[in-house]
Structure formats: C-alpha cells, structure tokens
C-alpha cells in the first residue's frame, strides 16, 4: 500500500470548457478584421483628395491592437488611442466615426486584466478622448453647423455608453477570474492541508506504535535476560534455581506474546467494545501487582504502596501510568544495579502521583558507565517514551537522584486530562 506521507500531491485538474475551439479563435483574432472592414468602407466612400495613406496605416495599426489586446492589453489600449487621436481628418468620414468604436475592445481587455482602481482611469480617459474626437470630427459645435441638439447629444453620449459598457464587461471578467483563482488556490491549500494532516496522523501513529512495542518488549526482554543470566550462573551449583529461572523466562516470554497479540488486535480494531474495556482494565494499574511480581522474580526486592481509588482513573491515565512504572522498573533492572526499589501510587482529589525509587548507583553513573553503543542509552527511547506519555496527559515527569541515593522517577498527572485543542491553520487570503 502506498505511503500517504510520500504520495505526490496532485494539483486539481483545470476546469474543462465546452466552448468550441473555433469560437475561442474567433473571439481572439476575429476583431482584428473589424478595422480592415472599416477601412474597406472608407475606401469605397472616399472622395478625391482623401488621405489613403492614413487609412491604410490606421487599419493595420488598429488590427494589430485588437490582435494583441488579450496578451498585452495596455499596449493595445495605448495603440488604439493613438490611432484615434491621429485620425482627426477634415473629411468627416462616416467610416471614421465607426473607427471610434474600435478602442472599446482593448478597453474591455484592459479592464479584465487590471483591478478597478487602475482600469477606471483608463475607461474615463477613453470616454473623454472618444467624445472630444467625435465632437470635432462630426463638426458639432463648430460655426455654421446645422446639427441639432439631438445630434450633439448622440455624438457625445455614444462613446460614453460604449466605454462604460466595455469597462463593465471587462470588470465582470476580472471579478470572475479572481473568483476562479481564489477557488483554485483554496483547493490547492485544502489538498496540501489534507496531506499534511495525513502525514501528521501517520507520524503520530508510528510514534505510538513504537512506544507501545518498546514498553511491551523492552520490559519482558529485560526480565528474560536477567533470569537467563541467573540460570546460567547457578546451573551447576543450584539446578533447581536454574530450572525455576528458566520457567520464569518461559512465562515472561508467553506474557510478552499475549501482550503483543492483544496490542495488535487493538490496533487492527478486532476487539469489540466489551473486549476493549476488559483489555484496558488488564493493561492498567490493576496489573501493577503482577508487574511487581515479575520484577521480584528477576531478583529485585520491590515494595508496592497504593493509596486511593484506582477506579477513578481515566483509561488513558490508567494505561500510561502502568507503562511508565514498567519502564522505570525495567531501567532499574538493566542499569541501576539496585537491590531494592519502591513503587508508590497515590490518588488524590484531582491528581494522581506515581513514584519509583531505587537504591542503585544513580542516573549519572548509569549514563557514564553504560556501553555507549547500547541503543537504549544512545537513543533514549525509554525515557523519551515516558516523557511523551506524561506530556500527552498534561502532567509532569521528574527524573533525578532519589532522597537516599539511587534514582527517583516522579510523575504527576490530572485524573482525567482535558483533550488537546484541535489546531486551526489559517486559510489562504482571498
């Protein structure tokens, strides 16, 4: 099965458009034929002496402006304004009045590409240029003109309405594009956040499994090693004691296999609710006496003192405190060279305290004298696991010298810790 941590992030597929390709090409390049058509009309209606050269240049320049309006909207808009301003000719050609409407297309493209604070001034400039040029070319307001007030209003209002309409179309496209970009950005962010949460969940689950395996295997293997060493030491001088030690090794191994099987069933979700409750009860501090007996069988004198009602402990606190006590006693067996240890559990009104004391050589001595190649000391998985368990419960763990020498492990946790708040990462700005 693919690892969700290393699974590549697939970007959302672009939205498929049903618009035919020919229609897209027509919208992109079709308007370029408009000035050529206007130029043809002008040539057909041109009187002798009219400026043929200007019309050819204006038609080509305007065609170029319309062709590049989607890729370079500002350049297209500027070029169209230059064509309009340079075309104030005295022939009052009706074709030129049609040419005045061409700049509204680059204006629409510019409004679609720019935000409103930049495109509004361009729309106002286009409106003024077209209105002034239309007024001058049409002869409205000049001396001797016979145009009526209605013609004057049309000459001034038509460029204004065309400019406003072009800006509204472009602004609508701009708003829709921003909305689409925001949706795409949020989709990508949600994809990354989902993968990050999956990666965190997998990492946390791996850490939890590693901690459980360490707690189950390390303690039982440590007891088996001690018992096997004892059996080897008295094999010839005290065969009965050696056999008892080997039986203890066998029983400890079977116990480890049962714990591993139970843990795997819980991880696979194979146990029902009743079995799960029984399993949690068997893994809690109710097994502390059995744990102490195993350690005593390994040759360490352990005193157990429990005060308070253990049934008040929540399942997480109950199981975690047993694992901490198990790890602490395992460290005493493996490293402390102690002869006596004490395990004390005190349940108060709001908190529960766990203390594990020994009369060994002390924590500093075990660190200095222990084999540096030992992965337990090199990686510190046991102590790290204890700290992680206590931190999850919202408690504190203190590890240091005991009051009468040796090492003291002290844990203080609330009876029922509050759940951790769920982090809420900030969404991308829209």
mmCIF file of C-alpha atoms in Angstrom, residues 424-430:
data_model
loop_
_atom_site.group_PDB
_atom_site.id
_atom_site.type_symbol
_atom_site.label_atom_id
_atom_site.label_comp_id
_atom_site.label_asym_id
_atom_site.label_seq_id
_atom_site.Cartn_x
_atom_site.Cartn_y
_atom_site.Cartn_z
ATOM 1 C CA UNK A 424 -6.932 25.559 13.071
ATOM 2 C CA UNK A 425 -4.399 26.662 10.443
ATOM 3 C CA UNK A 426 -5.135 29.928 8.699
ATOM 4 C CA UNK A 427 -6.721 29.606 5.304
ATOM 5 C CA UNK A 428 -5.218 31.461 2.344
ATOM 6 C CA UNK A 429 -6.345 35.031 1.944
ATOM 7 C CA UNK A 430 -8.949 35.569 -0.725
#
